[in-house]
PDB file of C-alpha atoms and ligand atoms in Angstrom:
ATOM      1  CA  UNK A 639     -57.645  10.291  20.055  1.00 67.00           C
ATOM      2  CA  UNK A 640     -55.119   9.293  22.752  1.00 73.00           C
ATOM      3  CA  UNK A 641     -53.496   6.873  20.297  1.00 76.00           C
ATOM      4  CA  UNK A 642     -53.119   9.567  17.666  1.00 84.00           C
ATOM      5  CA  UNK A 643     -51.433  11.918  20.194  1.00 85.00           C
ATOM      6  CA  UNK A 644     -48.973   9.232  21.319  1.00 86.00           C
ATOM      7  CA  UNK A 645     -48.247   8.380  17.716  1.00 87.00           C
ATOM      8  CA  UNK A 646     -47.687  12.050  16.840  1.00 88.00           C
ATOM      9  CA  UNK A 647     -45.285  12.490  19.800  1.00 88.00           C
ATOM     10  CA  UNK A 648     -43.325   9.446  18.839  1.00 90.00           C
ATOM     11  CA  UNK A 649     -43.208  10.698  15.261  1.00 91.00           C
ATOM     12  CA  UNK A 650     -41.888  14.108  16.477  1.00 91.00           C
ATOM     13  CA  UNK A 651     -39.231  12.393  18.713  1.00 92.00           C
ATOM     14  CA  UNK A 652     -38.069  10.299  15.809  1.00 93.00           C
ATOM     15  CA  UNK A 653     -37.715  13.309  13.573  1.00 93.00           C
ATOM     16  CA  UNK A 654     -35.633  15.100  16.311  1.00 93.00           C
ATOM     17  CA  UNK A 655     -33.393  12.025  16.656  1.00 94.00           C
ATOM     18  CA  UNK A 656     -32.887  11.871  12.870  1.00 94.00           C
ATOM     19  CA  UNK A 657     -31.991  15.543  12.780  1.00 95.00           C
ATOM     20  CA  UNK A 658     -29.389  15.006  15.492  1.00 94.00           C
ATOM     21  CA  UNK A 659     -27.913  12.014  13.678  1.00 94.00           C
ATOM     22  CA  UNK A 660     -27.756  14.022  10.440  1.00 94.00           C
ATOM     23  CA  UNK A 661     -26.024  16.891  12.229  1.00 93.00           C
ATOM     24  CA  UNK A 662     -23.528  14.466  13.831  1.00 93.00           C
ATOM     25  CA  UNK A 663     -22.786  12.886  10.410  1.00 93.00           C
ATOM     26  CA  UNK A 664     -22.218  16.311   8.892  1.00 93.00           C
ATOM     27  CA  UNK A 665     -19.763  17.256  11.662  1.00 93.00           C
ATOM     28  CA  UNK A 666     -17.887  13.939  11.385  1.00 91.00           C
ATOM     29  CA  UNK A 667     -17.578  14.438   7.594  1.00 89.00           C
ATOM     30  CA  UNK A 668     -16.341  17.978   8.017  1.00 90.00           C
ATOM     31  CA  UNK A 669     -13.780  16.854  10.611  1.00 88.00           C
ATOM     32  CA  UNK A 670     -12.523  14.042   8.328  1.00 83.00           C
ATOM     33  CA  UNK A 671     -12.164  16.560   5.464  1.00 83.00           C
ATOM     34  CA  UNK A 672     -10.159  18.874   7.667  1.00 87.00           C
ATOM     35  CA  UNK A 673      -7.901  15.977   8.814  1.00 82.00           C
ATOM     36  CA  UNK A 674      -7.374  14.837   5.219  1.00 81.00           C
ATOM     37  CA  UNK A 675      -6.620  18.379   4.057  1.00 83.00           C
ATOM     38  CA  UNK A 676      -4.191  18.889   6.994  1.00 86.00           C
ATOM     39  CA  UNK A 677      -2.306  15.685   6.284  1.00 83.00           C
ATOM     40  CA  UNK A 678      -2.074  16.363   2.599  1.00 83.00           C
ATOM     41  CA  UNK A 679      -0.823  19.965   3.105  1.00 88.00           C
ATOM     42  CA  UNK A 680       1.766  18.960   5.744  1.00 87.00           C
ATOM     43  CA  UNK A 681       2.962  16.090   3.574  1.00 86.00           C
ATOM     44  CA  UNK A 682       3.382  18.410   0.570  1.00 85.00           C
ATOM     45  CA  UNK A 683       5.150  21.046   2.687  1.00 90.00           C
ATOM     46  CA  UNK A 684       7.531  18.439   4.078  1.00 90.00           C
ATOM     47  CA  UNK A 685       8.368  17.041   0.686  1.00 89.00           C
ATOM     48  CA  UNK A 686      10.071  20.109  -0.751  1.00 90.00           C
ATOM     49  CA  UNK A 687      12.675  20.793   1.982  1.00 93.00           C
ATOM     50  CA  UNK A 688      13.257  17.059   2.290  1.00 94.00           C
ATOM     51  CA  UNK A 689      14.089  16.754  -1.412  1.00 94.00           C
ATOM     52  CA  UNK A 690      16.662  19.520  -0.958  1.00 95.00           C
ATOM     53  CA  UNK A 691      18.214  17.742   2.110  1.00 95.00           C
ATOM     54  CA  UNK A 692      18.457  14.454   0.123  1.00 95.00           C
ATOM     55  CA  UNK A 693      19.998  16.253  -2.808  1.00 95.00           C
ATOM     56  CA  UNK A 694      22.575  18.018  -0.587  1.00 94.00           C
ATOM     57  CA  UNK A 695      23.549  14.791   1.160  1.00 94.00           C
ATOM     58  CA  UNK A 696      23.983  13.092  -2.198  1.00 93.00           C
ATOM     59  CA  UNK A 697      26.360  15.857  -3.268  1.00 93.00           C
ATOM     60  CA  UNK A 698      28.435  15.341  -0.116  1.00 93.00           C
ATOM     61  CA  UNK A 699      28.419  11.501  -0.510  1.00 91.00           C
ATOM     62  CA  UNK A 700      29.493  11.724  -4.161  1.00 90.00           C
ATOM     63  CA  UNK A 701      32.449  13.965  -3.100  1.00 88.00           C
ATOM     64  CA  UNK A 702      31.141  16.723  -5.388  1.00 86.00           C
ATOM     65  CA  UNK A 703      32.365  19.284  -2.880  1.00 84.00           C
ATOM     66  CA  UNK A 704      35.758  17.713  -2.365  1.00 87.00           C
ATOM     67  CA  UNK A 705      36.713  14.445  -0.644  1.00 90.00           C
ATOM     68  CA  UNK A 706      34.643  13.652   2.432  1.00 88.00           C
ATOM     69  CA  UNK A 707      36.764  12.736   5.492  1.00 90.00           C
ATOM     70  CA  UNK A 708      36.454   9.053   6.306  1.00 91.00           C
ATOM     71  CA  UNK A 709      35.119   9.674   9.844  1.00 92.00           C
ATOM     72  CA  UNK A 710      32.121  11.584   8.349  1.00 91.00           C
ATOM     73  CA  UNK A 711      31.060   8.787   6.026  1.00 91.00           C
ATOM     74  CA  UNK A 712      29.008   6.703   8.467  1.00 92.00           C
ATOM     75  CA  UNK A 713      27.096   9.662   9.887  1.00 94.00           C
ATOM     76  CA  UNK A 714      26.313  11.093   6.517  1.00 93.00           C
ATOM     77  CA  UNK A 715      25.232   7.612   5.410  1.00 92.00           C
ATOM     78  CA  UNK A 716      22.878   7.419   8.365  1.00 93.00           C
ATOM     79  CA  UNK A 717      21.408  10.892   7.569  1.00 94.00           C
ATOM     80  CA  UNK A 718      20.935   9.882   3.887  1.00 93.00           C
ATOM     81  CA  UNK A 719      19.232   6.648   4.817  1.00 90.00           C
ATOM     82  CA  UNK A 720      16.883   8.260   7.283  1.00 90.00           C
ATOM     83  CA  UNK A 721      15.913  11.054   4.920  1.00 94.00           C
ATOM     84  CA  UNK A 722      15.053   8.429   2.303  1.00 90.00           C
ATOM     85  CA  UNK A 723      12.913   6.687   4.892  1.00 87.00           C
ATOM     86  CA  UNK A 724      11.154   9.938   5.723  1.00 90.00           C
ATOM     87  CA  UNK A 725      10.603  10.544   1.962  1.00 92.00           C
ATOM     88  CA  UNK A 726       9.014   7.088   1.658  1.00 89.00           C
ATOM     89  CA  UNK A 727       6.711   7.780   4.538  1.00 88.00           C
ATOM     90  CA  UNK A 728       5.610  11.071   3.025  1.00 91.00           C
ATOM     91  CA  UNK A 729       4.940   9.442  -0.316  1.00 90.00           C
ATOM     92  CA  UNK A 730       2.900   6.746   1.392  1.00 90.00           C
ATOM     93  CA  UNK A 731       0.906   9.317   3.367  1.00 89.00           C
ATOM     94  CA  UNK A 732       0.155  11.282   0.195  1.00 90.00           C
ATOM     95  CA  UNK A 733      -0.971   8.038  -1.548  1.00 91.00           C
ATOM     96  CA  UNK A 734      -3.297   7.136   1.321  1.00 89.00           C
ATOM     97  CA  UNK A 735      -4.814  10.589   1.179  1.00 87.00           C
ATOM     98  CA  UNK A 736      -5.175  10.437  -2.585  1.00 88.00           C
ATOM     99  CA  UNK A 737      -6.841   6.987  -2.543  1.00 89.00           C
ATOM    100  CA  UNK A 738      -9.227   7.864   0.279  1.00 85.00           C
ATOM    101  CA  UNK A 739     -10.185  11.140  -1.304  1.00 84.00           C
ATOM    102  CA  UNK A 740     -10.854   9.276  -4.634  1.00 87.00           C
ATOM    103  CA  UNK A 741      -8.135  11.425  -6.273  1.00 86.00           C
ATOM    104  CA  UNK A 742      -5.706   8.737  -7.332  1.00 91.00           C
ATOM    105  CA  UNK A 743      -5.754   8.605 -11.141  1.00 91.00           C
ATOM    106  CA  UNK A 744      -5.327   5.256 -12.870  1.00 94.00           C
ATOM    107  CA  UNK A 745      -4.169   4.875 -16.504  1.00 95.00           C
ATOM    108  CA  UNK A 746      -5.361   1.483 -17.611  1.00 96.00           C
ATOM    109  CA  UNK A 747      -3.641  -0.356 -20.382  1.00 96.00           C
ATOM    110  CA  UNK A 748      -3.149  -3.985 -21.430  1.00 95.00           C
ATOM    111  CA  UNK A 749      -0.063  -5.367 -19.752  1.00 96.00           C
ATOM    112  CA  UNK A 750       1.906  -8.561 -20.014  1.00 95.00           C
ATOM    113  CA  UNK A 751       2.026 -10.103 -16.499  1.00 95.00           C
ATOM    114  CA  UNK A 752       5.480 -11.562 -16.916  1.00 95.00           C
ATOM    115  CA  UNK A 753       6.915  -8.258 -18.183  1.00 95.00           C
ATOM    116  CA  UNK A 754       5.563  -6.514 -15.127  1.00 96.00           C
ATOM    117  CA  UNK A 755       7.262  -9.084 -12.919  1.00 97.00           C
ATOM    118  CA  UNK A 756      10.618  -8.548 -14.666  1.00 96.00           C
ATOM    119  CA  UNK A 757      10.321  -4.815 -14.362  1.00 95.00           C
ATOM    120  CA  UNK A 758       9.674  -4.970 -10.617  1.00 96.00           C
ATOM    121  CA  UNK A 759      12.373  -7.580  -9.981  1.00 96.00           C
ATOM    122  CA  UNK A 760      14.913  -5.430 -11.916  1.00 95.00           C
ATOM    123  CA  UNK A 761      14.057  -2.384  -9.838  1.00 92.00           C
ATOM    124  CA  UNK A 762      14.447  -4.329  -6.576  1.00 92.00           C
ATOM    125  CA  UNK A 763      17.750  -5.926  -7.645  1.00 93.00           C
ATOM    126  CA  UNK A 764      19.856  -3.401  -5.653  1.00 92.00           C
ATOM    127  CA  UNK A 765      18.015  -3.996  -2.434  1.00 90.00           C
ATOM    128  CA  UNK A 766      18.082  -7.788  -2.927  1.00 93.00           C
ATOM    129  CA  UNK A 767      21.777  -7.888  -3.526  1.00 92.00           C
ATOM    130  CA  UNK A 768      22.487  -5.654  -0.556  1.00 89.00           C
ATOM    131  CA  UNK A 769      20.602  -8.136   1.617  1.00 90.00           C
ATOM    132  CA  UNK A 770      22.246 -11.036  -0.181  1.00 92.00           C
ATOM    133  CA  UNK A 771      18.960 -12.793  -1.057  1.00 94.00           C
ATOM    134  CA  UNK A 772      18.501 -14.371  -4.447  1.00 95.00           C
ATOM    135  CA  UNK A 773      15.322 -13.523  -6.359  1.00 96.00           C
ATOM    136  CA  UNK A 774      14.074 -16.231  -8.713  1.00 96.00           C
ATOM    137  CA  UNK A 775      11.519 -15.528 -11.536  1.00 97.00           C
ATOM    138  CA  UNK A 776       9.231 -18.238 -12.865  1.00 96.00           C
ATOM    139  CA  UNK A 777       7.161 -17.537 -15.945  1.00 95.00           C
ATOM    140  CA  UNK A 778       4.307 -19.920 -16.307  1.00 94.00           C
ATOM    141  CA  UNK A 779       1.905 -17.342 -17.677  1.00 91.00           C
ATOM    142  CA  UNK A 780       3.348 -17.319 -21.232  1.00 88.00           C
ATOM    143  CA  UNK A 781       2.167 -14.068 -22.687  1.00 89.00           C
ATOM    144  CA  UNK A 782      -0.969 -13.778 -20.459  1.00 93.00           C
ATOM    145  CA  UNK A 783      -2.191 -10.227 -20.183  1.00 94.00           C
ATOM    146  CA  UNK A 784      -4.160  -8.114 -17.691  1.00 95.00           C
ATOM    147  CA  UNK A 785      -5.715  -4.643 -17.672  1.00 95.00           C
ATOM    148  CA  UNK A 786      -3.982  -2.264 -15.274  1.00 96.00           C
ATOM    149  CA  UNK A 787      -2.029   0.791 -14.422  1.00 96.00           C
ATOM    150  CA  UNK A 788       1.605  -0.083 -15.003  1.00 96.00           C
ATOM    151  CA  UNK A 789       3.210   2.242 -12.433  1.00 94.00           C
ATOM    152  CA  UNK A 790       0.657   1.405  -9.711  1.00 96.00           C
ATOM    153  CA  UNK A 791       1.030  -2.327 -10.242  1.00 97.00           C
ATOM    154  CA  UNK A 792       4.808  -2.033 -10.185  1.00 96.00           C
ATOM    155  CA  UNK A 793       4.387  -0.106  -6.901  1.00 95.00           C
ATOM    156  CA  UNK A 794       2.385  -3.122  -5.462  1.00 97.00           C
ATOM    157  CA  UNK A 795       4.907  -5.568  -6.699  1.00 97.00           C
ATOM    158  CA  UNK A 796       7.807  -3.547  -5.290  1.00 96.00           C
ATOM    159  CA  UNK A 797       6.092  -3.428  -1.952  1.00 95.00           C
ATOM    160  CA  UNK A 798       5.539  -7.207  -1.894  1.00 97.00           C
ATOM    161  CA  UNK A 799       9.124  -7.801  -3.034  1.00 97.00           C
ATOM    162  CA  UNK A 800      10.633  -5.459  -0.469  1.00 94.00           C
ATOM    163  CA  UNK A 801       8.535  -7.055   2.324  1.00 94.00           C
ATOM    164  CA  UNK A 802       9.615 -10.520   1.148  1.00 96.00           C
ATOM    165  CA  UNK A 803      13.248  -9.441   1.201  1.00 95.00           C
ATOM    166  CA  UNK A 804      12.964  -7.526   4.522  1.00 91.00           C
ATOM    167  CA  UNK A 805      11.329 -10.409   6.322  1.00 92.00           C
ATOM    168  CA  UNK A 806      13.697 -13.089   4.941  1.00 91.00           C
ATOM    169  CA  UNK A 807      16.042 -12.519   7.788  1.00 77.00           C
ATOM    170  CA  UNK A 808      17.397 -16.022   7.903  1.00 71.00           C
ATOM    171  CA  UNK A 809      18.089 -16.144   4.176  1.00 74.00           C
ATOM    172  CA  UNK A 810      16.315 -18.403   1.698  1.00 90.00           C
ATOM    173  CA  UNK A 811      15.056 -17.456  -1.727  1.00 96.00           C
ATOM    174  CA  UNK A 812      12.380 -15.083  -2.894  1.00 97.00           C
ATOM    175  CA  UNK A 813      10.398 -16.487  -5.811  1.00 97.00           C
ATOM    176  CA  UNK A 814       8.194 -14.410  -8.054  1.00 98.00           C
ATOM    177  CA  UNK A 815       5.868 -16.380 -10.300  1.00 97.00           C
ATOM    178  CA  UNK A 816       3.318 -15.459 -12.989  1.00 97.00           C
ATOM    179  CA  UNK A 817       0.783 -18.071 -14.039  1.00 96.00           C
ATOM    180  CA  UNK A 818      -2.696 -18.637 -15.339  1.00 95.00           C
ATOM    181  CA  UNK A 819      -5.211 -20.184 -12.909  1.00 94.00           C
ATOM    182  CA  UNK A 820      -8.505 -20.910 -14.478  1.00 91.00           C
ATOM    183  CA  UNK A 821      -9.797 -17.584 -15.909  1.00 89.00           C
ATOM    184  CA  UNK A 822      -7.418 -15.653 -13.625  1.00 94.00           C
ATOM    185  CA  UNK A 823      -3.876 -14.393 -14.093  1.00 96.00           C
ATOM    186  CA  UNK A 824      -1.908 -14.751 -10.888  1.00 97.00           C
ATOM    187  CA  UNK A 825       1.344 -13.103  -9.822  1.00 98.00           C
ATOM    188  CA  UNK A 826       2.760 -14.507  -6.550  1.00 98.00           C
ATOM    189  CA  UNK A 827       5.708 -13.444  -4.387  1.00 98.00           C
ATOM    190  CA  UNK A 828       6.988 -16.130  -2.029  1.00 97.00           C
ATOM    191  CA  UNK A 829       9.553 -15.861   0.682  1.00 96.00           C
ATOM    192  CA  UNK A 830      11.163 -18.353   3.048  1.00 95.00           C
ATOM    193  CA  UNK A 831      11.258 -15.898   5.931  1.00 92.00           C
ATOM    194  CA  UNK A 832       9.626 -15.203   9.303  1.00 88.00           C
ATOM    195  CA  UNK A 833       6.053 -15.991   8.303  1.00 92.00           C
ATOM    196  CA  UNK A 834       2.933 -14.269   9.639  1.00 93.00           C
ATOM    197  CA  UNK A 835       0.982 -15.455  12.669  1.00 93.00           C
ATOM    198  CA  UNK A 836      -2.602 -16.699  12.167  1.00 93.00           C
ATOM    199  CA  UNK A 837      -5.454 -14.151  12.207  1.00 91.00           C
ATOM    200  CA  UNK A 838      -3.219 -11.197  11.432  1.00 92.00           C
ATOM    201  CA  UNK A 839      -5.112 -10.032   8.327  1.00 92.00           C
ATOM    202  CA  UNK A 840      -6.294  -6.773   9.921  1.00 91.00           C
ATOM    203  CA  UNK A 841      -2.787  -5.968  11.087  1.00 91.00           C
ATOM    204  CA  UNK A 842      -1.135  -6.809   7.822  1.00 94.00           C
ATOM    205  CA  UNK A 843      -3.535  -4.758   5.662  1.00 94.00           C
ATOM    206  CA  UNK A 844      -4.327  -2.092   8.258  1.00 90.00           C
ATOM    207  CA  UNK A 845      -2.912   1.437   8.321  1.00 86.00           C
ATOM    208  CA  UNK A 846       0.345   1.990  10.276  1.00 80.00           C
ATOM    209  CA  UNK A 847       0.168  -1.557  11.632  1.00 74.00           C
ATOM    210  CA  UNK A 848       3.013  -3.921  11.872  1.00 77.00           C
ATOM    211  CA  UNK A 849       2.946  -7.358  13.489  1.00 76.00           C
ATOM    212  CA  UNK A 850       5.981  -6.792  15.645  1.00 72.00           C
ATOM    213  CA  UNK A 851       6.307  -3.192  16.706  1.00 60.00           C
ATOM    214  CA  UNK A 852      10.080  -3.633  16.923  1.00 60.00           C
ATOM    215  CA  UNK A 853       9.983  -4.362  13.103  1.00 54.00           C
ATOM    216  CA  UNK A 854      10.231  -0.659  12.492  1.00 50.00           C
ATOM    217  CA  UNK A 855      13.629  -0.500  14.220  1.00 49.00           C
ATOM    218  CA  UNK A 856      14.913  -3.733  12.756  1.00 57.00           C
ATOM    219  CA  UNK A 857      13.774  -3.455   9.166  1.00 63.00           C
ATOM    220  CA  UNK A 858      12.149  -0.084   8.684  1.00 65.00           C
ATOM    221  CA  UNK A 859       8.810   0.547   7.047  1.00 72.00           C
ATOM    222  CA  UNK A 860       5.602   2.576   7.603  1.00 76.00           C
ATOM    223  CA  UNK A 861       2.952   0.018   7.942  1.00 85.00           C
ATOM    224  CA  UNK A 862       1.103   1.674   5.023  1.00 90.00           C
ATOM    225  CA  UNK A 863       2.457  -0.302   2.079  1.00 93.00           C
ATOM    226  CA  UNK A 864       0.076  -3.217   2.050  1.00 96.00           C
ATOM    227  CA  UNK A 865      -2.875  -0.932   2.910  1.00 94.00           C
ATOM    228  CA  UNK A 866      -2.101   1.088  -0.223  1.00 95.00           C
ATOM    229  CA  UNK A 867      -1.393  -2.044  -2.220  1.00 96.00           C
ATOM    230  CA  UNK A 868      -4.772  -3.595  -1.407  1.00 96.00           C
ATOM    231  CA  UNK A 869      -6.619  -0.386  -2.306  1.00 95.00           C
ATOM    232  CA  UNK A 870      -4.731  -0.183  -5.616  1.00 96.00           C
ATOM    233  CA  UNK A 871      -5.650  -3.837  -6.335  1.00 97.00           C
ATOM    234  CA  UNK A 872      -9.305  -3.066  -5.418  1.00 96.00           C
ATOM    235  CA  UNK A 873      -9.322  -0.350  -8.120  1.00 95.00           C
ATOM    236  CA  UNK A 874      -8.271  -3.098 -10.542  1.00 96.00           C
ATOM    237  CA  UNK A 875     -11.125  -5.380  -9.384  1.00 95.00           C
ATOM    238  CA  UNK A 876      -8.280  -7.672  -8.458  1.00 97.00           C
ATOM    239  CA  UNK A 877      -7.511  -9.524  -5.230  1.00 97.00           C
ATOM    240  CA  UNK A 878      -4.541  -9.281  -2.887  1.00 98.00           C
ATOM    241  CA  UNK A 879      -4.152 -11.942  -0.235  1.00 97.00           C
ATOM    242  CA  UNK A 880      -1.612 -14.122   1.431  1.00 97.00           C
ATOM    243  CA  UNK A 881      -0.921 -17.560   2.849  1.00 97.00           C
ATOM    244  CA  UNK A 882       1.745 -17.966   5.496  1.00 96.00           C
ATOM    245  CA  UNK A 883       3.245 -20.312   7.993  1.00 94.00           C
ATOM    246  CA  UNK A 884       5.347 -19.152  10.880  1.00 92.00           C
ATOM    247  CA  UNK A 885       8.997 -19.964  10.470  1.00 88.00           C
ATOM    248  CA  UNK A 886       8.388 -21.363   6.958  1.00 93.00           C
ATOM    249  CA  UNK A 887       7.482 -18.370   4.852  1.00 95.00           C
ATOM    250  CA  UNK A 888       4.821 -16.291   3.223  1.00 96.00           C
ATOM    251  CA  UNK A 889       3.254 -16.090  -0.270  1.00 98.00           C
ATOM    252  CA  UNK A 890       1.358 -13.045  -1.391  1.00 98.00           C
ATOM    253  CA  UNK A 891      -1.027 -13.500  -4.374  1.00 98.00           C
ATOM    254  CA  UNK A 892      -2.237 -10.880  -6.864  1.00 98.00           C
ATOM    255  CA  UNK A 893      -5.188 -12.313  -8.779  1.00 97.00           C
ATOM    256  CA  UNK A 894      -6.466 -10.567 -11.896  1.00 96.00           C
ATOM    257  CA  UNK A 895      -9.099 -11.204 -14.527  1.00 91.00           C
ATOM    258  CA  UNK A 896      -7.251 -12.205 -17.640  1.00 81.00           C
ATOM    259  CA  UNK A 897      -7.639 -10.337 -20.931  1.00 83.00           C
ATOM    260  CA  UNK A 898      -9.125 -12.556 -23.612  1.00 73.00           C
ATOM    261  CA  UNK A 899      -7.314 -12.637 -26.989  1.00 65.00           C
ATOM    262  CA  UNK A 900     -10.551 -11.753 -28.940  1.00 51.00           C
ATOM    263  CA  UNK A 901     -11.324  -8.711 -26.855  1.00 48.00           C
ATOM    264  CA  UNK A 902      -7.844  -7.524 -27.381  1.00 47.00           C
ATOM    265  CA  UNK A 903      -8.151  -7.796 -31.138  1.00 45.00           C
ATOM    266  CA  UNK A 904     -11.475  -6.002 -31.049  1.00 41.00           C
ATOM    267  CA  UNK A 905      -9.918  -3.139 -29.004  1.00 39.00           C
TER     268      UNK A 905
HETATM  269  P1  LIG B1833       5.805  -2.123   6.251  1.00 94.04           P
HETATM  270  O1  LIG B1833       6.477  -3.127   5.448  1.00 94.04           O
HETATM  271  O2  LIG B1833       6.112  -0.746   5.802  1.00 94.04           O
HETATM  272  O3  LIG B1833       5.917  -2.269   7.687  1.00 94.04           O
HETATM  273  P2  LIG B1833       3.351  -3.157   5.097  1.00 94.04           P
HETATM  274  O4  LIG B1833       2.010  -2.555   5.022  1.00 94.04           O
HETATM  275  O5  LIG B1833       4.054  -3.396   3.774  1.00 94.04           O
HETATM  276  O6  LIG B1833       4.203  -2.183   5.964  1.00 94.04           O
HETATM  277  O7  LIG B1833       3.329  -4.464   5.910  1.00 94.04           O
HETATM  278  C1  LIG B1833       2.633  -4.527   7.154  1.00 94.04           C
HETATM  279  C2  LIG B1833       3.185  -5.608   8.093  1.00 94.04           C
HETATM  280  O8  LIG B1833       2.847  -6.888   7.613  1.00 94.04           O
HETATM  281  C3  LIG B1833       4.689  -5.627   8.183  1.00 94.04           C
HETATM  282  O9  LIG B1833       5.204  -4.673   9.091  1.00 94.04           O
HETATM  283  C4  LIG B1833       4.950  -7.016   8.649  1.00 94.04           C
HETATM  284  O10 LIG B1833       4.718  -7.106  10.078  1.00 94.04           O
HETATM  285  C5  LIG B1833       3.872  -7.844   7.928  1.00 94.04           C
HETATM  286  N1  LIG B1833       4.388  -8.400   6.653  1.00 94.04           N
HETATM  287  C6  LIG B1833       4.234  -7.995   5.393  1.00 94.04           C
HETATM  288  N2  LIG B1833       4.791  -8.768   4.485  1.00 94.04           N
HETATM  289  C7  LIG B1833       5.403  -9.817   5.227  1.00 94.04           C
HETATM  290  C8  LIG B1833       6.199 -10.926   4.841  1.00 94.04           C
HETATM  291  N3  LIG B1833       6.471 -11.199   3.564  1.00 94.04           N
HETATM  292  N4  LIG B1833       6.613 -11.722   5.874  1.00 94.04           N
HETATM  293  C9  LIG B1833       6.384 -11.474   7.159  1.00 94.04           C
HETATM  294  N5  LIG B1833       5.583 -10.392   7.573  1.00 94.04           N
HETATM  295  C10 LIG B1833       5.141  -9.562   6.645  1.00 94.04           C
END
């Protein structure tokens, strides 16, 4: 009889504990939802006035309102650059929210790996030439194809390219290569820049994290780009990783399953 009473009490205690845990989980989930809703609303609300500020500054810079006095040019330039930075941060915040809420939509199609590379390199050409760093493209993939969302993959490639350019402070070349490795199609972005210290994976792919906190002042950035990029790649069942050596350089790899010729014909 004693044994059954003890057993019953323990059973009751366990049920109470489970109820508490359940309640705690419910509250945490509700708090996360409020946080996510808040961030998303604030980001949207910031975007509209910022777009208007960027547009107005562009009008001034293009002398649409009459010639801008020379002494105003640097300060207007700084304002324009910083509003662009703010706009990039807001876009990144919105992307993180969308991915985490499972609301990012992907439009999958069959894409030529090398064409993607060219598209991304073309769109980064202005940034590369401003920094004076040559970008070399190597096509070893022939016409190899992958399944993916064009705009999102260009976003990942642009992020890798802009990092490679930003962290190539002592010059060198940035090389973007597409190739077939076994069953996989690989796109790699290599720089001859600063390199990344060992065991920095969490920092590199984490949210708001940068290896050197002074990076933000020297080269700008939000610390969100690679977090978003990795999540986009996960949605493609594809891998994003890097190899790096301090003072020598870094290579980021995007590895996809290739699309077989036959399945293409069947589609
Ligand atoms: P952001 O570039 O906006 O700071 P990312 O998420 O793209 O954010 O990158 C996170 C951090 O990883 C960077 O701040 C930098 O410290 C490091 N990193 C990324 N790419 C490179 C690279 N090619 N070379 C050296 N460090 C890099």
